[in-house]
XYZ file of N, CA, C and O in Angstrom:
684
model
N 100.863 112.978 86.932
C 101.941 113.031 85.943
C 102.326 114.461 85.589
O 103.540 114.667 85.560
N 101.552 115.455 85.324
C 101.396 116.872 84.824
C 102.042 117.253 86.146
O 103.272 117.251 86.082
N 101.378 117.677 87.674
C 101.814 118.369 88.654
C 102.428 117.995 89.528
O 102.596 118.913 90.331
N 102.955 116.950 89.880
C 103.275 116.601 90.756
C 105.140 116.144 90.419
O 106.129 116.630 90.968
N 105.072 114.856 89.128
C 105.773 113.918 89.049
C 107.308 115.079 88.409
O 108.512 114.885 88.578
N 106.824 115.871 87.907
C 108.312 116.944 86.892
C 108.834 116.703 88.393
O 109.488 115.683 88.607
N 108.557 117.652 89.500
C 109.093 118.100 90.816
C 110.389 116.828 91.291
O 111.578 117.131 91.396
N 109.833 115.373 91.538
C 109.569 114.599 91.764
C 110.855 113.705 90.867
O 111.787 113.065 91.354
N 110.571 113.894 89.635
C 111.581 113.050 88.424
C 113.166 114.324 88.241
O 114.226 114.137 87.645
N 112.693 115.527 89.018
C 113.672 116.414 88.655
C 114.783 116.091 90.013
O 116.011 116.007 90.038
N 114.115 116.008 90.703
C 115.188 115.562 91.907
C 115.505 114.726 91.699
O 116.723 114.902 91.720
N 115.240 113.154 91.324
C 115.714 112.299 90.641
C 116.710 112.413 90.009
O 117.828 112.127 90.437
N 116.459 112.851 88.884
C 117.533 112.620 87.754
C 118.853 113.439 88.471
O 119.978 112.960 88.322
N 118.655 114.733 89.278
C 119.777 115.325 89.993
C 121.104 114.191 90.714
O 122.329 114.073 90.672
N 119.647 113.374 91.491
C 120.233 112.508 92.204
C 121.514 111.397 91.286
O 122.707 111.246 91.552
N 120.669 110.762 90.155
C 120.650 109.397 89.757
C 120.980 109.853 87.972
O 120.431 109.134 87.138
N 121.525 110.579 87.656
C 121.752 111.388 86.516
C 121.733 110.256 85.273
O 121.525 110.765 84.172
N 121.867 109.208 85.280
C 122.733 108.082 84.211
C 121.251 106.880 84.387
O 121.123 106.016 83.520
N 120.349 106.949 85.421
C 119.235 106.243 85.058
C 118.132 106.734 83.850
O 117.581 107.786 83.526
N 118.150 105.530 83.456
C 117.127 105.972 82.243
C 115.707 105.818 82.807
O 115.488 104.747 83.372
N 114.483 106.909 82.734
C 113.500 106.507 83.123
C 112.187 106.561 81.862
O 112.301 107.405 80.973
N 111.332 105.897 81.864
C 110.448 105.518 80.592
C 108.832 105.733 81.447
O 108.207 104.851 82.035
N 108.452 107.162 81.281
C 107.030 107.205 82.036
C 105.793 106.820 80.885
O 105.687 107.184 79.714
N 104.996 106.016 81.640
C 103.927 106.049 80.762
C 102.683 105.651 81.476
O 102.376 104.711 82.208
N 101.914 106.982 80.876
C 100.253 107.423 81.980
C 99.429 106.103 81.471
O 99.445 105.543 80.375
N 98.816 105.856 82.481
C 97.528 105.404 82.445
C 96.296 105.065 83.819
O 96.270 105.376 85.010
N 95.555 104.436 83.095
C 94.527 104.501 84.250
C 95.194 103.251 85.623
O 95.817 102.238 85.304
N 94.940 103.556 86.820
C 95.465 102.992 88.121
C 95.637 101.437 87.805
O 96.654 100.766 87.981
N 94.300 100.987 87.253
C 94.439 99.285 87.586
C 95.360 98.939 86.166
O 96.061 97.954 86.396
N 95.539 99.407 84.917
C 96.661 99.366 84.161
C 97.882 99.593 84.790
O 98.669 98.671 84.576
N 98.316 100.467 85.474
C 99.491 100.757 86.329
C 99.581 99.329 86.990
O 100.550 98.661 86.628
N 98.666 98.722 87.961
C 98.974 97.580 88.773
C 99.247 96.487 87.907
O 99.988 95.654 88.429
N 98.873 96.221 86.718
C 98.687 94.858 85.696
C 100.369 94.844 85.301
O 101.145 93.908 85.494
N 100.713 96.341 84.615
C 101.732 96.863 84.091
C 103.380 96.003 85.065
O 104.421 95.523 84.615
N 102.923 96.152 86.304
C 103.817 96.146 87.241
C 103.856 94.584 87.761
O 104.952 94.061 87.958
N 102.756 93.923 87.957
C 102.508 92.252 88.338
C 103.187 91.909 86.863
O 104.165 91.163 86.887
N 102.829 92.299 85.866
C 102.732 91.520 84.409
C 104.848 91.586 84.399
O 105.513 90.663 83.928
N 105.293 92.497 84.841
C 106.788 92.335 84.353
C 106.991 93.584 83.809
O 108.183 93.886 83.854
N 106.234 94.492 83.272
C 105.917 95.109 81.886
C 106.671 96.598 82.837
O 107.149 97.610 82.323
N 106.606 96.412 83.697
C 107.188 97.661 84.463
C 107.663 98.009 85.936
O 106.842 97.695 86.798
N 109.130 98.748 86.500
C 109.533 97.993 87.517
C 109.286 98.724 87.951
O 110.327 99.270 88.318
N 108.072 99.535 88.399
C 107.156 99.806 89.914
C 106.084 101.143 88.486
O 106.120 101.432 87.289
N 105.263 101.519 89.809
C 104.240 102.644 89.038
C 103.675 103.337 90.029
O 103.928 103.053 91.200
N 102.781 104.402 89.674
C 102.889 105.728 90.892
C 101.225 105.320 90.715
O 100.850 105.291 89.543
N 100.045 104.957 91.906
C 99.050 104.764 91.539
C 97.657 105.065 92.694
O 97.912 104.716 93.846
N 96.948 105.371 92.578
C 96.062 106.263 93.754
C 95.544 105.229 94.861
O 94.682 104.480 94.401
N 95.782 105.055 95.892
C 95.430 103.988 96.775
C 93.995 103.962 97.229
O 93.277 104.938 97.014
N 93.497 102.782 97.909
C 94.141 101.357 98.190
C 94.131 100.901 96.677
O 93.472 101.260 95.701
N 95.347 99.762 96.919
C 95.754 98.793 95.620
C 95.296 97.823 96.060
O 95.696 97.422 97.153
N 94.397 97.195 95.413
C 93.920 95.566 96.243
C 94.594 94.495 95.311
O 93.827 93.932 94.530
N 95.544 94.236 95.289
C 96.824 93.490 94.383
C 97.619 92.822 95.784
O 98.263 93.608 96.479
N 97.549 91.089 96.252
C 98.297 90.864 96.976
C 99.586 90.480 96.275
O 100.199 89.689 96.993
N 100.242 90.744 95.123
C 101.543 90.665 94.222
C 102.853 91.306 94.466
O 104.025 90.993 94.254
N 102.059 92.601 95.134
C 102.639 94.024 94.840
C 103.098 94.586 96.314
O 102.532 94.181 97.329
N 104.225 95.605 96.362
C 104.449 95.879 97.452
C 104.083 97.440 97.398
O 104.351 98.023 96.348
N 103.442 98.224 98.532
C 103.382 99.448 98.384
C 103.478 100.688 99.222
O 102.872 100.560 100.286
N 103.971 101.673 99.083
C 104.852 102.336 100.017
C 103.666 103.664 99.522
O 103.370 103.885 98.347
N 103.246 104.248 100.429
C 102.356 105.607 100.413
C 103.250 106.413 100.051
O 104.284 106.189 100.681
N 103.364 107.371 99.231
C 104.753 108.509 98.665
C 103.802 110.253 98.707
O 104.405 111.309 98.514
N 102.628 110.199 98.929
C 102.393 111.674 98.270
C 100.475 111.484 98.756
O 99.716 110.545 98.518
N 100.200 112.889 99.539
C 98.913 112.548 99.462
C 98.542 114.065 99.113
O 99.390 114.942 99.279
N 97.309 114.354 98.644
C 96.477 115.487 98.076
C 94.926 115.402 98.394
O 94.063 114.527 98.323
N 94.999 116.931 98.837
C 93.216 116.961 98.916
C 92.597 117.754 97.655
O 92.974 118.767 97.065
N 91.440 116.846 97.466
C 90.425 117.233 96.505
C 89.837 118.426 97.518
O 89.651 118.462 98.734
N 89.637 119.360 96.467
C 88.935 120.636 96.745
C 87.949 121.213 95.845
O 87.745 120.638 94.776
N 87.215 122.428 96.176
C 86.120 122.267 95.456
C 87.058 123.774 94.608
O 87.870 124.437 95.252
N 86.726 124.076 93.110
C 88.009 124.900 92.731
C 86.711 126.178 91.734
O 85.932 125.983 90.801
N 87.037 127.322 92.496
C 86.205 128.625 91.573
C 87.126 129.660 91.527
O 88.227 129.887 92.028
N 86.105 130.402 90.535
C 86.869 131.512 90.715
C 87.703 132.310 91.893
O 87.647 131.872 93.042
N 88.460 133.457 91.598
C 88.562 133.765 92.669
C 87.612 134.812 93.688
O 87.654 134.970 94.908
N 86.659 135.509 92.527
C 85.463 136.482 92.695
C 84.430 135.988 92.961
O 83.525 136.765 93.267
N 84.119 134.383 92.955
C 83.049 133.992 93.384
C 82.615 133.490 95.111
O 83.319 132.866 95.904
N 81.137 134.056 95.308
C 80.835 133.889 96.444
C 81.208 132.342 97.567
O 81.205 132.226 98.792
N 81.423 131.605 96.734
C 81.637 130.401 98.082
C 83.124 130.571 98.043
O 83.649 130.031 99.017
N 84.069 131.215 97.136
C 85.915 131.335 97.461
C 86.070 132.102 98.735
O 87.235 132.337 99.056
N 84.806 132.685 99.788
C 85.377 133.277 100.840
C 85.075 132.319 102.032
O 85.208 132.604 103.223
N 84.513 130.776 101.351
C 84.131 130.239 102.416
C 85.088 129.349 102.963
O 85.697 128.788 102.052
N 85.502 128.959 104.211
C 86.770 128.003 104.796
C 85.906 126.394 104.519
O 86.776 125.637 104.090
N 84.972 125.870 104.582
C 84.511 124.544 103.756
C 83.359 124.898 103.016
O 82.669 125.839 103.409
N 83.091 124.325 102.092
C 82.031 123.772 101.536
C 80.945 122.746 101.768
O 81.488 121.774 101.243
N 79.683 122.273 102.236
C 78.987 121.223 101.882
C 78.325 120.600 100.674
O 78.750 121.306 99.759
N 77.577 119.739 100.167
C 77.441 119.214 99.145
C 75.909 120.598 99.169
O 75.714 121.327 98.197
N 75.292 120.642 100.082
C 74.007 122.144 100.105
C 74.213 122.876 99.790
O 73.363 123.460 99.119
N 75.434 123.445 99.985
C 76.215 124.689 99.754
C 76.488 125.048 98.122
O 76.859 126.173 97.784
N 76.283 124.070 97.252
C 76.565 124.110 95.898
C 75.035 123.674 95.303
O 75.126 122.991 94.283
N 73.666 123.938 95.747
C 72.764 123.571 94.961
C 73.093 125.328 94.731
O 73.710 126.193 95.353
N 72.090 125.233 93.147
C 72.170 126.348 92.571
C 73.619 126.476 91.526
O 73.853 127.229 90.581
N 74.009 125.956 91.832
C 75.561 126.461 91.002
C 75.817 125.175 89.471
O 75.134 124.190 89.189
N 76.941 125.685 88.837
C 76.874 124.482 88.079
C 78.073 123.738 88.218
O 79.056 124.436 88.467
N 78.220 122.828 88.149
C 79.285 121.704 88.664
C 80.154 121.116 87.169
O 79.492 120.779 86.188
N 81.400 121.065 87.163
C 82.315 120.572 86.245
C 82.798 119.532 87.192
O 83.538 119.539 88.176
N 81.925 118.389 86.364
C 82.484 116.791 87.272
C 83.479 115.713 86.268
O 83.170 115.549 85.088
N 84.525 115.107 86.793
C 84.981 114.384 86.070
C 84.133 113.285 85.323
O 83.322 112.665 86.010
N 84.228 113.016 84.127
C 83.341 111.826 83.750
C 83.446 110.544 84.651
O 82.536 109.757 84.915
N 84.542 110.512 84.999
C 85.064 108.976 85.799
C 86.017 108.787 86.316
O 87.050 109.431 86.133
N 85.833 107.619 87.269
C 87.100 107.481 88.156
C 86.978 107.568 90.027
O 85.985 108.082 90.543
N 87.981 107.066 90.766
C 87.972 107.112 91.663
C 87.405 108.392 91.980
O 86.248 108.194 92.353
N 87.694 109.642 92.003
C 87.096 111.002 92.198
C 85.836 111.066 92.341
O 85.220 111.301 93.380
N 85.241 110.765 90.833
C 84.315 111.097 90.557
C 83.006 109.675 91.696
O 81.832 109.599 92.059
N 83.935 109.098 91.758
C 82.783 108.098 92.594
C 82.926 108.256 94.139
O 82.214 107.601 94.899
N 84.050 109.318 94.675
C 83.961 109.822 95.638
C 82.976 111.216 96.294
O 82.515 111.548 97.386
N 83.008 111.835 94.647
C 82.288 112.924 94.766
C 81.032 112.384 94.510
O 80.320 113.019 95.288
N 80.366 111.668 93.952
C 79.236 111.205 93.953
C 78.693 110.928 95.112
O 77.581 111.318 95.467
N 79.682 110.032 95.956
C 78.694 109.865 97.612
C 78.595 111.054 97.974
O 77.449 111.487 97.860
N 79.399 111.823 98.401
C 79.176 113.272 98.794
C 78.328 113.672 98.396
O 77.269 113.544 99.011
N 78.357 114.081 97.658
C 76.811 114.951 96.458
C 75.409 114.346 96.995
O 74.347 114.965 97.053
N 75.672 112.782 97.436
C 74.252 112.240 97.174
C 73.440 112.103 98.097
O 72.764 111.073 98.107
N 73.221 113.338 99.398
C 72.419 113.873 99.979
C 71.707 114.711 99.396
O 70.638 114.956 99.955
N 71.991 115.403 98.175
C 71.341 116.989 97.001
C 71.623 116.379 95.741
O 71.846 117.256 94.907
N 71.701 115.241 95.276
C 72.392 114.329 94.178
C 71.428 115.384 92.818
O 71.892 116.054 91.895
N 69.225 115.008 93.442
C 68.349 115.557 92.478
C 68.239 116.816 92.605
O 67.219 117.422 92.276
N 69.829 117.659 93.362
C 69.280 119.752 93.347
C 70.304 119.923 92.556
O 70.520 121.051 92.113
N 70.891 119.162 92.320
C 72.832 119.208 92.063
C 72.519 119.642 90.525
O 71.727 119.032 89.807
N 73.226 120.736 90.148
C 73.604 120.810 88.705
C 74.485 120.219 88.143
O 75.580 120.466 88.650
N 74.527 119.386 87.129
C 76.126 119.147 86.903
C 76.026 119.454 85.189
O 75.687 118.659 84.313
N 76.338 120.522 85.085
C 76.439 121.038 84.083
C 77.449 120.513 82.760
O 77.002 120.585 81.616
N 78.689 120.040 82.992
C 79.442 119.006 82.297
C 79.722 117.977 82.845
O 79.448 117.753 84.024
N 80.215 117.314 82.209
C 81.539 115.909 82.638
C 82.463 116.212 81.318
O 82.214 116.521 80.153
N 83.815 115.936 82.181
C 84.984 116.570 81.339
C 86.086 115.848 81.777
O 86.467 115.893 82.947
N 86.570 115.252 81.000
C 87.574 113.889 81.052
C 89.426 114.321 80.876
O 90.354 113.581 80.548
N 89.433 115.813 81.248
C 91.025 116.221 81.018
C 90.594 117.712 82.381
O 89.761 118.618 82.390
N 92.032 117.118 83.656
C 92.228 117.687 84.110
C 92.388 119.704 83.822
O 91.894 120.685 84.378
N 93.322 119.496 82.691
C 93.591 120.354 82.043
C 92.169 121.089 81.579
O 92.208 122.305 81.771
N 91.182 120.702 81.127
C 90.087 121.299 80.423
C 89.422 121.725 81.488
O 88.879 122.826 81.584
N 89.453 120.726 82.447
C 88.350 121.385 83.228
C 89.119 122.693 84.439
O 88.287 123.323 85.092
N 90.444 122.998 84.653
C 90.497 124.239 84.941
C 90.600 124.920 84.191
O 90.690 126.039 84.695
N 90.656 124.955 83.019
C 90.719 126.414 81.958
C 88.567 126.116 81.984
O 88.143 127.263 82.129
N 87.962 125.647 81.947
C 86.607 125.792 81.402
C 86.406 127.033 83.165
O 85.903 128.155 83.235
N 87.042 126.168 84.293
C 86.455 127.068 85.827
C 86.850 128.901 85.214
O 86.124 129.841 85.536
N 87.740 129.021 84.583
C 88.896 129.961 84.111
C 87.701 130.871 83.238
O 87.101 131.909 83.517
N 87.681 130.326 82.533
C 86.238 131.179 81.615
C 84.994 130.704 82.214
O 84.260 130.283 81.320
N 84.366 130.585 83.586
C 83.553 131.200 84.081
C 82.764 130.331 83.977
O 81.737 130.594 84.603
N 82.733 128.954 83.238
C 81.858 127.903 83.064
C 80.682 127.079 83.826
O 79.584 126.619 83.514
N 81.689 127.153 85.268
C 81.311 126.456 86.580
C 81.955 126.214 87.534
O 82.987 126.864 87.367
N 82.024 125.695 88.443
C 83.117 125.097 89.803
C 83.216 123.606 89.320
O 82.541 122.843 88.629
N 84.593 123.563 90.147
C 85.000 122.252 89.639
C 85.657 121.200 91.077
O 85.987 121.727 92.139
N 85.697 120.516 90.967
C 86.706 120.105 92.372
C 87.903 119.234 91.706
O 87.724 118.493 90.740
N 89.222 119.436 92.394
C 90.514 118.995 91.413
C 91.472 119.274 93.162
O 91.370 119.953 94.184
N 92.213 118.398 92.650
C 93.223 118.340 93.514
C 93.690 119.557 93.738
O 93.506 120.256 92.742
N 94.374 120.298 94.870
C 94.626 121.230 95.365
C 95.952 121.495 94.479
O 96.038 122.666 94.108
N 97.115 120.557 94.019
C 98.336 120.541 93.516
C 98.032 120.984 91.838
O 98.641 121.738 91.079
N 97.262 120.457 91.727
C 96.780 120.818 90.453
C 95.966 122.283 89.794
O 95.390 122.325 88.707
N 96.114 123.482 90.829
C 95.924 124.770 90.599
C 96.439 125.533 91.891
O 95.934 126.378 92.631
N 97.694 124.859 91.847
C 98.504 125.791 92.848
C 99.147 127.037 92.227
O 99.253 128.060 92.903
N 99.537 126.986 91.081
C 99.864 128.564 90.402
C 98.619 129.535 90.227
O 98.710 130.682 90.665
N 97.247 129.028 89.482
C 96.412 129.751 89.365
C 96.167 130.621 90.964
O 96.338 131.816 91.207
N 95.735 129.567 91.831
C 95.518 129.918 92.973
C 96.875 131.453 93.852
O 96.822 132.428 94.602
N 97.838 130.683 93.064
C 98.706 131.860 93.795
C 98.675 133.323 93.046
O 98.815 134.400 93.626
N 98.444 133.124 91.518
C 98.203 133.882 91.093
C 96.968 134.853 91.048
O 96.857 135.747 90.209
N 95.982 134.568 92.110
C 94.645 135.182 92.270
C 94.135 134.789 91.516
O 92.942 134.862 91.810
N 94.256 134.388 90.667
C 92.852 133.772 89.580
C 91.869 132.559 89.793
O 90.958 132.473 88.969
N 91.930 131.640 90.761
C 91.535 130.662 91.097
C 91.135 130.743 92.871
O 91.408 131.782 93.472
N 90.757 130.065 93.300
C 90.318 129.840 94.547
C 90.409 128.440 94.852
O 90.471 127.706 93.866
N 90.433 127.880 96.013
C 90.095 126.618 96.665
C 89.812 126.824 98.272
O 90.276 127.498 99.192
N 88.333 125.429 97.984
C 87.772 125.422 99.364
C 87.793 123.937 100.081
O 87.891 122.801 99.615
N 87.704 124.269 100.951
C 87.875 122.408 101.583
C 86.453 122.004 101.603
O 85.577 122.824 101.879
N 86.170 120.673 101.298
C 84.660 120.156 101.439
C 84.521 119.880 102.956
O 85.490 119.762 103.706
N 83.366 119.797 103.297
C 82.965 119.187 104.604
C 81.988 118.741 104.665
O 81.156 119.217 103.892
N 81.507 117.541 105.640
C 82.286 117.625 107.066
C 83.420 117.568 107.014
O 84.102 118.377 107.643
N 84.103 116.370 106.070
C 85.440 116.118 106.112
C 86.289 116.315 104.945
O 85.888 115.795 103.904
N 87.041 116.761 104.923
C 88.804 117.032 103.941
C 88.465 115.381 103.143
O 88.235 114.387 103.831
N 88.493 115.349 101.615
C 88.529 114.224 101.175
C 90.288 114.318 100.217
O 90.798 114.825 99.217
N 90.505 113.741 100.987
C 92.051 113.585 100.654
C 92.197 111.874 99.889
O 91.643 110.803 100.139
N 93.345 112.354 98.761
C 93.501 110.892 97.873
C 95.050 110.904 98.034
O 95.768 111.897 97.913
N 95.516 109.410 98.379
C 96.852 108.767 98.645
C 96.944 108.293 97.451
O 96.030 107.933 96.709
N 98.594 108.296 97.186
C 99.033 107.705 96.155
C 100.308 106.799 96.749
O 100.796 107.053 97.850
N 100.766 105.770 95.942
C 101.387 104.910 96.373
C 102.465 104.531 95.580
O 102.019 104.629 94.437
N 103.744 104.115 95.500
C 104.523 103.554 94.490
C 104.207 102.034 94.908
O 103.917 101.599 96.023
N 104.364 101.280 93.553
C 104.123 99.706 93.949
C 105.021 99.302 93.100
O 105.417 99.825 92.058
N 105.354 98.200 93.689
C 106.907 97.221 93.166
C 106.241 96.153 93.316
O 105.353 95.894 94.128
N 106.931 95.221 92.090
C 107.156 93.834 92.970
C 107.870 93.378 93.908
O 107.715 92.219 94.294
């Protein structure tokens, strides 16, 4: 909603100037209820949707990355492993698809792993990486200014790029 959707609703409205549009955040499987229930005529929501109601068109995909400073030692590295971060302290989302993605990952070093917070606002947890708190992993779209601005870093995890699809769904 924050990084992506302005871009996104601004071409829109260019397009379609006289549509009225009514956004309202919430968590994914609210988005799907929202949209089966009547209550809303489509919603932007992180895939797979396991809803046979609904129709859904892939619109936008993003990789999770692991996000530090820009002075810190793993920002010169081209991936990361879940080994590669014992020792350090970790800013993990409290919950959510993410966070239960990053959990399998992790859970080869799950008992070396620091995880120093859980922090439930995108927003908090790059200003906490910002003052030096810890590393964080956040969508790549979601500290594309910091990053351009030198203040931030991003690394790809490995073995593999964990990339999250998002989907519009209609009835």
């Amino acid at each position: 909603c924050i990084y992506v959707l302005p871009r996104v609703f601004s071409q829109f409205k260019k397009e379609f100037p006289n549509v009225q549009l009514h956004v309202n955040r919430s968590f994914g499987s609210e988005v799907v209820k929202a949209v089966v229930d009547n209550l809303a005529d489509f919603g932007i929501t992180q895939l797979p949707v396991n809803e046979h109601k609904v129709q859904v068109a892939q619109i936008h995909t993003d990789e999770i990355k692991l996000v530090t400073l820009s002075d810190h030692p793993l920002a010169r590295q081209k991936q990361v492993t879940a080994q590669d971060l014992i020792g350090e302290r970790l800013l993990m989302p409290r919950s959510g698809t993410t966070r239960s993605r990053l959990n399998l990952w992790i859970g080869i070093v799950e008992d070396e792993i620091n995880v120093s917070m859980e922090l439930d606002s995108t927003e908090m947890m790059k200003r906490f990486v910002l003052a030096g708190l810890g590393i964080k992993f956040l969508a790549e779209s979601y500290v594309a200014d910091e990053v351009e601005a030198g203040r931030l870093a991003v690394v790809s995890l490995a073995p593999e790029k964990m990339v999250r699809r998002f989907g519009l769904i209609y009835r």
